[in-house]
Amino acid sequence: MNKDKAAKLRVMGEDMVLEIPFNESGKTEDGHFRRYTGKREIEGFVDTAFAAEKSVRLVSAEYVVSEDGRTVFVEARGEVEMVSGKIYRNRYVLRFDVEHGKIKCLREFYNPITSAVAFGRPIAGQVTLDSL
């Protein structure tokens, strides 16, 4: 994973959906997790992430591609240096659904508590931690 925004935008379908179904709220029902629709919304999400992250590296990535090549799963550990200097490590499972050579849907699964601590988001809407 790199911070090349133009490269990320080139592989996105115009109506791409990015979902982060597991999050620090603890809720998994529609409307209670982050969902971005279309390049414009996703670009805003990318800009926010890039502003907080100094560097991003995937470690031990494993890929599984469906027989028809339209779905790709990636399991990896992420190592992120935040602009604050804090190191953020998490485990990811990413599901990419591809149509006409562009990403139509990306679902990003990771430990939401670890992410909340790194980005300063409240856990279960109540408490903010600065370390685990």
Tab-separated table of C-alpha atoms in Angstrom, residues 20-113:
chain	number	residue	atom	x	y	z
A	20	ILE	CA	-15.736	-0.690	6.794
A	21	PRO	CA	-18.236	-3.095	8.420
A	22	PHE	CA	-16.407	-3.596	11.738
A	23	ASN	CA	-15.923	-0.381	13.646
A	24	GLU	CA	-15.422	1.101	17.047
A	25	SER	CA	-19.166	1.619	17.620
A	26	GLY	CA	-19.590	-2.138	18.063
A	27	LYS	CA	-22.626	-2.080	15.763
A	28	THR	CA	-22.744	-3.936	12.446
A	29	GLU	CA	-26.202	-2.984	11.151
A	30	ASP	CA	-26.492	-0.787	8.046
A	31	GLY	CA	-26.162	2.859	8.997
A	32	HIS	CA	-23.908	2.129	11.973
A	33	PHE	CA	-20.629	1.635	10.137
A	34	ARG	CA	-18.658	3.711	7.680
A	35	ARG	CA	-19.738	3.464	4.054
A	36	TYR	CA	-18.520	5.727	1.279
A	37	THR	CA	-20.159	5.765	-2.157
A	38	GLY	CA	-18.618	7.161	-5.327
A	39	LYS	CA	-15.162	8.472	-6.089
A	40	ARG	CA	-15.796	11.868	-4.477
A	41	GLU	CA	-16.710	10.448	-1.042
A	42	ILE	CA	-13.922	7.872	-1.178
A	43	GLU	CA	-11.404	10.544	-2.174
A	44	GLY	CA	-12.386	12.471	0.985
A	45	PHE	CA	-11.774	9.346	3.062
A	46	VAL	CA	-8.379	8.816	1.400
A	47	ASP	CA	-7.411	12.458	2.030
A	48	THR	CA	-8.272	12.121	5.737
A	49	ALA	CA	-6.269	8.898	6.062
A	50	PHE	CA	-3.279	10.329	4.189
A	51	ALA	CA	-3.289	13.411	6.452
A	52	ALA	CA	-2.895	11.178	9.543
A	53	GLU	CA	-0.520	8.552	8.119
A	54	LYS	CA	3.141	9.261	7.403
A	55	SER	CA	3.861	5.843	5.871
A	56	VAL	CA	1.943	2.610	5.271
A	57	ARG	CA	3.336	-0.862	4.699
A	58	LEU	CA	1.625	-4.234	4.230
A	59	VAL	CA	3.457	-7.180	5.775
A	60	SER	CA	3.002	-10.864	4.909
A	61	ALA	CA	0.217	-10.229	2.410
A	62	GLU	CA	-1.616	-13.271	1.057
A	63	TYR	CA	-3.935	-13.062	-1.951
A	64	VAL	CA	-6.839	-15.266	-2.978
A	65	VAL	CA	-8.493	-14.664	-6.351
A	66	SER	CA	-11.868	-16.104	-7.299
A	67	GLU	CA	-12.026	-18.439	-10.279
A	68	ASP	CA	-13.610	-15.752	-12.466
A	69	GLY	CA	-11.101	-13.103	-11.297
A	70	ARG	CA	-13.836	-10.735	-10.140
A	71	THR	CA	-13.204	-11.042	-6.391
A	72	VAL	CA	-9.851	-10.751	-4.638
A	73	PHE	CA	-9.213	-11.253	-0.924
A	74	VAL	CA	-6.072	-9.891	0.702
A	75	GLU	CA	-5.045	-10.823	4.226
A	76	ALA	CA	-2.128	-8.882	5.657
A	77	ARG	CA	-0.703	-7.089	8.622
A	78	GLY	CA	-0.384	-3.353	8.282
A	79	GLU	CA	2.350	-1.239	9.775
A	80	VAL	CA	1.605	2.465	9.748
A	81	GLU	CA	3.679	5.311	11.077
A	82	MET	CA	1.295	8.103	12.031
A	83	VAL	CA	2.346	11.723	11.478
A	84	SER	CA	2.560	11.962	15.292
A	85	GLY	CA	5.316	9.321	15.201
A	86	LYS	CA	3.065	6.687	16.806
A	87	ILE	CA	3.270	3.231	15.211
A	88	TYR	CA	-0.079	1.666	14.363
A	89	ARG	CA	-0.231	-2.062	13.602
A	90	ASN	CA	-3.366	-3.908	12.606
A	91	ARG	CA	-4.469	-7.049	10.801
A	92	TYR	CA	-6.547	-6.649	7.647
A	93	VAL	CA	-8.786	-8.694	5.430
A	94	LEU	CA	-9.732	-6.787	2.302
A	95	ARG	CA	-12.323	-7.899	-0.230
A	96	PHE	CA	-12.127	-6.305	-3.663
A	97	ASP	CA	-14.962	-6.820	-6.146
A	98	VAL	CA	-13.810	-5.903	-9.655
A	99	GLU	CA	-15.885	-5.078	-12.722
A	100	HIS	CA	-14.505	-3.996	-16.121
A	101	GLY	CA	-10.999	-3.661	-14.662
A	102	LYS	CA	-12.063	-1.238	-11.906
A	103	ILE	CA	-12.836	-1.750	-8.229
A	104	LYS	CA	-16.597	-1.744	-7.749
A	105	CYS	CA	-16.622	-2.523	-4.021
A	106	LEU	CA	-13.994	-2.714	-1.302
A	107	ARG	CA	-14.788	-4.077	2.136
A	108	GLU	CA	-12.054	-3.438	4.681
A	109	PHE	CA	-12.078	-5.580	7.823
A	110	TYR	CA	-9.660	-4.948	10.710
A	111	ASN	CA	-9.505	-4.672	14.497
A	112	PRO	CA	-11.621	-1.554	15.096
A	113	ILE	CA	-10.362	-0.926	18.631
